[in-house]
């Protein structure tokens, strides 16, 4: 490299560094995810308990903090602190129940909706 002037060597080094930097981002957070998640796990708005499976892996669709709508319009927010909940609704035409269990250790949320139309 002694026969090349210093300016040419500097330009070559910068070009090589830029080429390496461009390939360094391949396969990192800058690439788009290949899976958008389940079709029923759309962002924003309440989710229907009828449209989703009874057991949901948190890695597939994190429901914590989201609203889940059960039978007869009964709705509950999935707890984000690892607790579980049971919501009851009594009407003159029947009753409805929505159970949501969050198992953070198992990485799973269980939703059980009963009653209603």
Short mmCIF file of N, CA and C in Angstrom, two decimals:
data_model
loop_
_atom_site.label_atom_id
_atom_site.label_comp_id
_atom_site.label_asym_id
_atom_site.label_seq_id
_atom_site.Cartn_x
_atom_site.Cartn_y
_atom_site.Cartn_z
N UNK A 1 0.82 -1.19 0.00
CA UNK A 1 0.00 0.00 0.00
C UNK A 1 0.86 1.25 0.00
N UNK A 2 2.17 1.09 -0.05
CA UNK A 2 3.03 2.26 -0.03
C UNK A 2 2.93 3.07 -1.31
N UNK A 3 2.57 2.43 -2.45
CA UNK A 3 2.54 3.20 -3.68
C UNK A 3 1.26 4.01 -3.83
N UNK A 4 0.24 3.82 -2.96
CA UNK A 4 -0.98 4.62 -3.05
C UNK A 4 -0.87 5.83 -2.14
N UNK A 5 -1.34 6.97 -2.63
CA UNK A 5 -1.31 8.17 -1.78
C UNK A 5 -2.23 7.99 -0.56
N UNK A 6 -1.95 8.73 0.48
CA UNK A 6 -2.69 8.64 1.73
C UNK A 6 -4.18 8.93 1.53
N UNK A 7 -4.56 9.88 0.69
CA UNK A 7 -5.96 10.23 0.45
C UNK A 7 -6.71 9.06 -0.18
N UNK A 8 -6.06 8.33 -1.10
CA UNK A 8 -6.70 7.19 -1.76
C UNK A 8 -6.91 6.07 -0.74
N UNK A 9 -5.93 5.85 0.13
CA UNK A 9 -6.08 4.82 1.16
C UNK A 9 -7.22 5.16 2.12
N UNK A 10 -7.36 6.43 2.46
CA UNK A 10 -8.41 6.86 3.37
C UNK A 10 -9.79 6.64 2.73
N UNK A 11 -9.94 6.99 1.44
CA UNK A 11 -11.22 6.79 0.74
C UNK A 11 -11.54 5.30 0.67
N UNK A 12 -10.54 4.48 0.41
CA UNK A 12 -10.76 3.03 0.35
C UNK A 12 -11.19 2.47 1.69
N UNK A 13 -10.59 2.97 2.76
CA UNK A 13 -10.96 2.50 4.10
C UNK A 13 -12.38 2.91 4.46
N UNK A 14 -12.76 4.13 4.09
CA UNK A 14 -14.11 4.61 4.37
C UNK A 14 -15.13 3.80 3.58
N UNK A 15 -14.83 3.49 2.32
CA UNK A 15 -15.73 2.69 1.49
C UNK A 15 -15.89 1.29 2.07
N UNK A 16 -14.81 0.69 2.49
CA UNK A 16 -14.88 -0.65 3.08
C UNK A 16 -15.67 -0.64 4.39
N UNK A 17 -15.47 0.39 5.20
CA UNK A 17 -16.20 0.49 6.47
C UNK A 17 -17.70 0.68 6.22
N UNK A 18 -18.05 1.46 5.21
CA UNK A 18 -19.46 1.67 4.88
C UNK A 18 -20.09 0.37 4.39
N UNK A 19 -19.36 -0.39 3.60
CA UNK A 19 -19.90 -1.66 3.10
C UNK A 19 -20.11 -2.64 4.25
N UNK A 20 -19.19 -2.69 5.19
CA UNK A 20 -19.34 -3.57 6.34
C UNK A 20 -20.48 -3.12 7.24
N UNK A 21 -20.63 -1.82 7.41
CA UNK A 21 -21.71 -1.31 8.25
C UNK A 21 -23.07 -1.63 7.63
N UNK A 22 -23.15 -1.60 6.33
CA UNK A 22 -24.42 -1.92 5.66
C UNK A 22 -24.81 -3.37 5.85
N UNK A 23 -23.84 -4.26 5.90
CA UNK A 23 -24.16 -5.67 6.10
C UNK A 23 -24.31 -6.02 7.58
N UNK A 24 -23.85 -5.17 8.47
CA UNK A 24 -23.93 -5.46 9.90
C UNK A 24 -25.37 -5.45 10.41
N UNK A 25 -26.26 -4.71 9.74
CA UNK A 25 -27.64 -4.62 10.20
C UNK A 25 -28.52 -5.73 9.68
N UNK A 26 -27.99 -6.62 8.88
CA UNK A 26 -28.78 -7.72 8.36
C UNK A 26 -29.08 -8.70 9.48
N UNK A 27 -30.36 -9.04 9.66
CA UNK A 27 -30.76 -10.00 10.69
C UNK A 27 -30.88 -9.41 12.07
N UNK A 28 -30.89 -8.10 12.21
CA UNK A 28 -31.04 -7.49 13.53
C UNK A 28 -32.43 -6.89 13.64
N UNK A 29 -32.59 -5.97 14.55
CA UNK A 29 -33.90 -5.36 14.79
C UNK A 29 -34.37 -4.51 13.61
N UNK A 30 -33.50 -4.22 12.67
CA UNK A 30 -33.90 -3.40 11.54
C UNK A 30 -34.65 -4.20 10.48
N UNK A 31 -34.67 -5.50 10.58
CA UNK A 31 -35.41 -6.31 9.61
C UNK A 31 -36.85 -6.43 10.07
N UNK A 32 -37.76 -6.58 9.14
CA UNK A 32 -39.17 -6.71 9.46
C UNK A 32 -39.47 -8.09 10.00
N UNK A 33 -40.39 -8.20 10.94
CA UNK A 33 -40.75 -9.53 11.44
C UNK A 33 -41.44 -10.33 10.35
N UNK A 34 -41.19 -11.64 10.35
CA UNK A 34 -41.78 -12.49 9.33
C UNK A 34 -43.22 -12.84 9.66
N UNK A 35 -43.58 -12.83 10.93
CA UNK A 35 -44.92 -13.20 11.34
C UNK A 35 -45.61 -12.01 12.00
N UNK A 36 -46.78 -11.67 11.53
CA UNK A 36 -47.52 -10.55 12.10
C UNK A 36 -48.39 -10.99 13.26
N UNK A 37 -48.38 -12.26 13.60
CA UNK A 37 -49.20 -12.77 14.68
C UNK A 37 -50.52 -13.31 14.15
N UNK A 38 -51.33 -13.85 15.04
CA UNK A 38 -52.61 -14.42 14.62
C UNK A 38 -53.55 -13.35 14.06
N UNK A 39 -54.45 -13.76 13.18
CA UNK A 39 -55.38 -12.82 12.55
C UNK A 39 -56.33 -12.19 13.58
N UNK A 40 -56.70 -12.92 14.62
CA UNK A 40 -57.62 -12.39 15.62
C UNK A 40 -56.95 -11.40 16.57
N UNK A 41 -55.62 -11.32 16.55
CA UNK A 41 -54.86 -10.45 17.47
C UNK A 41 -54.56 -9.12 16.80
N UNK A 42 -55.59 -8.42 16.38
CA UNK A 42 -55.37 -7.14 15.72
C UNK A 42 -55.10 -6.05 16.76
N UNK A 43 -54.26 -5.10 16.44
CA UNK A 43 -53.94 -4.05 17.40
C UNK A 43 -55.11 -3.07 17.55
N UNK A 44 -55.31 -2.59 18.75
CA UNK A 44 -56.35 -1.59 19.02
C UNK A 44 -57.74 -2.18 19.07
N UNK A 45 -58.55 -1.66 19.96
CA UNK A 45 -59.94 -2.11 20.08
C UNK A 45 -60.08 -3.39 20.87
N UNK A 46 -61.32 -3.70 21.26
CA UNK A 46 -61.55 -4.92 22.03
C UNK A 46 -61.44 -6.17 21.17
N UNK A 47 -61.09 -7.27 21.80
CA UNK A 47 -60.98 -8.56 21.11
C UNK A 47 -62.13 -9.45 21.55
N UNK A 48 -62.64 -10.25 20.64
CA UNK A 48 -63.75 -11.14 20.94
C UNK A 48 -63.23 -12.47 21.49
N UNK A 49 -63.76 -12.87 22.64
CA UNK A 49 -63.35 -14.15 23.23
C UNK A 49 -63.76 -15.31 22.34
N UNK A 50 -64.83 -15.13 21.58
CA UNK A 50 -65.30 -16.17 20.68
C UNK A 50 -64.34 -16.41 19.52
N UNK A 51 -63.66 -15.36 19.08
CA UNK A 51 -62.79 -15.45 17.90
C UNK A 51 -61.40 -15.97 18.22
N UNK A 52 -61.04 -16.04 19.49
CA UNK A 52 -59.69 -16.46 19.85
C UNK A 52 -59.69 -17.83 20.52
N UNK A 53 -58.53 -18.48 20.52
CA UNK A 53 -58.45 -19.78 21.21
C UNK A 53 -58.58 -19.59 22.72
N UNK A 54 -58.88 -20.68 23.42
CA UNK A 54 -59.05 -20.60 24.86
C UNK A 54 -57.72 -20.34 25.56
N UNK A 55 -56.64 -20.88 25.04
CA UNK A 55 -55.30 -20.65 25.61
C UNK A 55 -54.46 -19.88 24.60
N UNK A 56 -53.89 -18.78 25.08
CA UNK A 56 -53.11 -17.91 24.21
C UNK A 56 -51.71 -17.78 24.78
N UNK A 57 -50.72 -18.07 23.98
CA UNK A 57 -49.33 -17.88 24.41
C UNK A 57 -49.02 -16.38 24.38
N UNK A 58 -48.42 -15.88 25.44
CA UNK A 58 -48.09 -14.46 25.52
C UNK A 58 -47.11 -14.08 24.42
N UNK A 59 -46.24 -14.99 24.02
CA UNK A 59 -45.29 -14.71 22.94
C UNK A 59 -46.00 -14.51 21.60
N UNK A 60 -47.14 -15.18 21.40
CA UNK A 60 -47.89 -15.05 20.15
C UNK A 60 -48.70 -13.76 20.11
N UNK A 61 -49.37 -13.45 21.20
CA UNK A 61 -50.21 -12.25 21.29
C UNK A 61 -50.30 -11.85 22.75
N UNK A 62 -49.64 -10.77 23.12
CA UNK A 62 -49.66 -10.31 24.50
C UNK A 62 -50.96 -9.57 24.77
N UNK A 63 -51.86 -10.20 25.48
CA UNK A 63 -53.18 -9.64 25.74
C UNK A 63 -53.22 -8.77 26.99
N UNK A 64 -52.15 -8.73 27.77
CA UNK A 64 -52.15 -7.96 29.02
C UNK A 64 -52.43 -6.48 28.73
N UNK A 65 -53.44 -5.95 29.43
CA UNK A 65 -53.83 -4.56 29.22
C UNK A 65 -54.86 -4.38 28.10
N UNK A 66 -55.22 -5.45 27.41
CA UNK A 66 -56.19 -5.38 26.31
C UNK A 66 -57.58 -5.74 26.83
N UNK A 67 -58.62 -5.26 26.17
CA UNK A 67 -60.00 -5.56 26.52
C UNK A 67 -60.47 -6.78 25.75
N UNK A 68 -61.05 -7.73 26.48
CA UNK A 68 -61.62 -8.93 25.87
C UNK A 68 -63.13 -8.89 26.09
N UNK A 69 -63.88 -9.06 25.02
CA UNK A 69 -65.35 -9.02 25.09
C UNK A 69 -65.89 -10.44 25.04
N UNK A 70 -66.70 -10.77 26.03
CA UNK A 70 -67.30 -12.10 26.12
C UNK A 70 -68.75 -12.09 25.69
N UNK A 71 -69.54 -13.07 26.17
CA UNK A 71 -70.95 -13.15 25.79
C UNK A 71 -71.77 -12.01 26.37
N UNK A 72 -72.85 -11.64 25.68
CA UNK A 72 -73.77 -10.57 26.10
C UNK A 72 -73.08 -9.22 26.28
N UNK A 73 -71.96 -9.01 25.61
CA UNK A 73 -71.26 -7.74 25.72
C UNK A 73 -70.44 -7.58 26.98
N UNK A 74 -70.32 -8.63 27.77
CA UNK A 74 -69.51 -8.61 28.99
C UNK A 74 -68.05 -8.41 28.59
N UNK A 75 -67.39 -7.42 29.17
CA UNK A 75 -66.01 -7.13 28.79
C UNK A 75 -65.14 -6.98 30.03
N UNK A 76 -63.86 -7.30 29.87
CA UNK A 76 -62.90 -7.17 30.97
C UNK A 76 -61.53 -6.87 30.38
N UNK A 77 -60.73 -6.17 31.14
CA UNK A 77 -59.36 -5.87 30.74
C UNK A 77 -58.45 -6.95 31.32
N UNK A 78 -57.62 -7.54 30.48
CA UNK A 78 -56.70 -8.59 30.93
C UNK A 78 -55.69 -7.96 31.88
N UNK A 79 -55.55 -8.48 33.10
CA UNK A 79 -54.63 -7.89 34.07
C UNK A 79 -53.18 -7.93 33.58
N UNK A 80 -52.47 -6.85 33.83
CA UNK A 80 -51.07 -6.79 33.42
C UNK A 80 -50.12 -7.09 34.57
N UNK A 81 -50.66 -7.29 35.77
CA UNK A 81 -49.81 -7.55 36.94
C UNK A 81 -49.73 -9.02 37.31
N UNK A 82 -50.22 -9.91 36.43
CA UNK A 82 -50.11 -11.34 36.69
C UNK A 82 -51.27 -11.93 37.46
N UNK A 83 -52.24 -11.12 37.86
CA UNK A 83 -53.40 -11.65 38.58
C UNK A 83 -54.42 -12.20 37.58
N UNK A 84 -55.47 -12.79 38.10
CA UNK A 84 -56.55 -13.33 37.27
C UNK A 84 -57.85 -12.66 37.68
N UNK A 85 -58.88 -12.81 36.85
CA UNK A 85 -60.16 -12.20 37.20
C UNK A 85 -61.32 -13.04 36.71
N UNK A 86 -62.46 -12.82 37.35
CA UNK A 86 -63.72 -13.44 36.94
C UNK A 86 -64.76 -12.33 36.91
N UNK A 87 -65.43 -12.17 35.78
CA UNK A 87 -66.49 -11.17 35.64
C UNK A 87 -67.82 -11.90 35.44
N UNK A 88 -68.83 -11.49 36.21
CA UNK A 88 -70.16 -12.09 36.12
C UNK A 88 -71.16 -11.04 35.67
N UNK A 89 -72.16 -11.50 34.95
CA UNK A 89 -73.24 -10.62 34.55
C UNK A 89 -74.55 -11.39 34.72
N UNK A 90 -75.48 -10.81 35.46
CA UNK A 90 -76.79 -11.43 35.65
C UNK A 90 -77.84 -10.55 34.98
N UNK A 91 -78.66 -11.18 34.12
CA UNK A 91 -79.72 -10.46 33.43
C UNK A 91 -81.01 -11.26 33.58
N UNK A 92 -82.10 -10.65 33.24
CA UNK A 92 -83.37 -11.37 33.30
C UNK A 92 -83.44 -12.48 32.27
N UNK A 93 -82.67 -12.35 31.19
CA UNK A 93 -82.69 -13.39 30.15
C UNK A 93 -81.52 -14.37 30.27
N UNK A 94 -80.77 -14.32 31.35
CA UNK A 94 -79.68 -15.27 31.53
C UNK A 94 -78.46 -14.65 32.19
N UNK A 95 -77.43 -15.45 32.32
CA UNK A 95 -76.19 -15.00 32.97
C UNK A 95 -75.01 -15.25 32.04
N UNK A 96 -73.94 -14.53 32.29
CA UNK A 96 -72.71 -14.72 31.52
C UNK A 96 -71.52 -14.64 32.47
N UNK A 97 -70.46 -15.31 32.10
CA UNK A 97 -69.25 -15.33 32.92
C UNK A 97 -68.04 -15.26 32.01
N UNK A 98 -67.06 -14.49 32.42
CA UNK A 98 -65.81 -14.36 31.68
C UNK A 98 -64.67 -14.53 32.67
N UNK A 99 -63.89 -15.59 32.48
CA UNK A 99 -62.74 -15.87 33.36
C UNK A 99 -61.46 -15.64 32.56
N UNK A 100 -60.53 -14.90 33.15
CA UNK A 100 -59.24 -14.66 32.52
C UNK A 100 -58.16 -15.00 33.53
N UNK A 101 -57.33 -15.98 33.19
CA UNK A 101 -56.23 -16.40 34.06
C UNK A 101 -54.91 -16.09 33.35
N UNK A 102 -54.04 -15.37 34.05
CA UNK A 102 -52.74 -15.01 33.50
C UNK A 102 -51.68 -15.83 34.22
N UNK A 103 -50.96 -16.65 33.47
CA UNK A 103 -49.87 -17.47 34.01
C UNK A 103 -48.57 -16.96 33.40
N UNK A 104 -47.92 -16.03 34.11
CA UNK A 104 -46.69 -15.44 33.57
C UNK A 104 -45.55 -16.44 33.53
N UNK A 105 -45.49 -17.33 34.51
CA UNK A 105 -44.43 -18.35 34.50
C UNK A 105 -44.55 -19.26 33.30
N UNK A 106 -45.77 -19.67 33.01
CA UNK A 106 -46.03 -20.55 31.86
C UNK A 106 -46.10 -19.79 30.55
N UNK A 107 -46.17 -18.46 30.62
CA UNK A 107 -46.25 -17.65 29.41
C UNK A 107 -47.56 -17.84 28.67
N UNK A 108 -48.66 -17.95 29.44
CA UNK A 108 -49.93 -18.29 28.82
C UNK A 108 -51.09 -17.54 29.50
N UNK A 109 -52.08 -17.19 28.70
CA UNK A 109 -53.31 -16.57 29.21
C UNK A 109 -54.46 -17.48 28.81
N UNK A 110 -55.31 -17.83 29.80
CA UNK A 110 -56.46 -18.70 29.54
C UNK A 110 -57.73 -17.87 29.66
N UNK A 111 -58.58 -17.97 28.63
CA UNK A 111 -59.84 -17.22 28.60
C UNK A 111 -60.98 -18.22 28.50
N UNK A 112 -61.93 -18.11 29.42
CA UNK A 112 -63.09 -19.00 29.42
C UNK A 112 -64.34 -18.14 29.48
N UNK A 113 -65.15 -18.21 28.44
CA UNK A 113 -66.40 -17.44 28.36
C UNK A 113 -67.57 -18.41 28.33
N UNK A 114 -68.56 -18.17 29.21
CA UNK A 114 -69.73 -19.06 29.29
C UNK A 114 -71.01 -18.24 29.35
N UNK A 115 -72.06 -18.87 28.87
CA UNK A 115 -73.38 -18.26 28.96
C UNK A 115 -73.65 -17.30 27.83
N UNK A 116 -74.77 -16.63 27.96
CA UNK A 116 -75.14 -15.63 26.96
C UNK A 116 -75.60 -16.22 25.66
N UNK A 117 -75.72 -15.34 24.70
CA UNK A 117 -76.18 -15.77 23.38
C UNK A 117 -75.04 -15.97 22.44
#
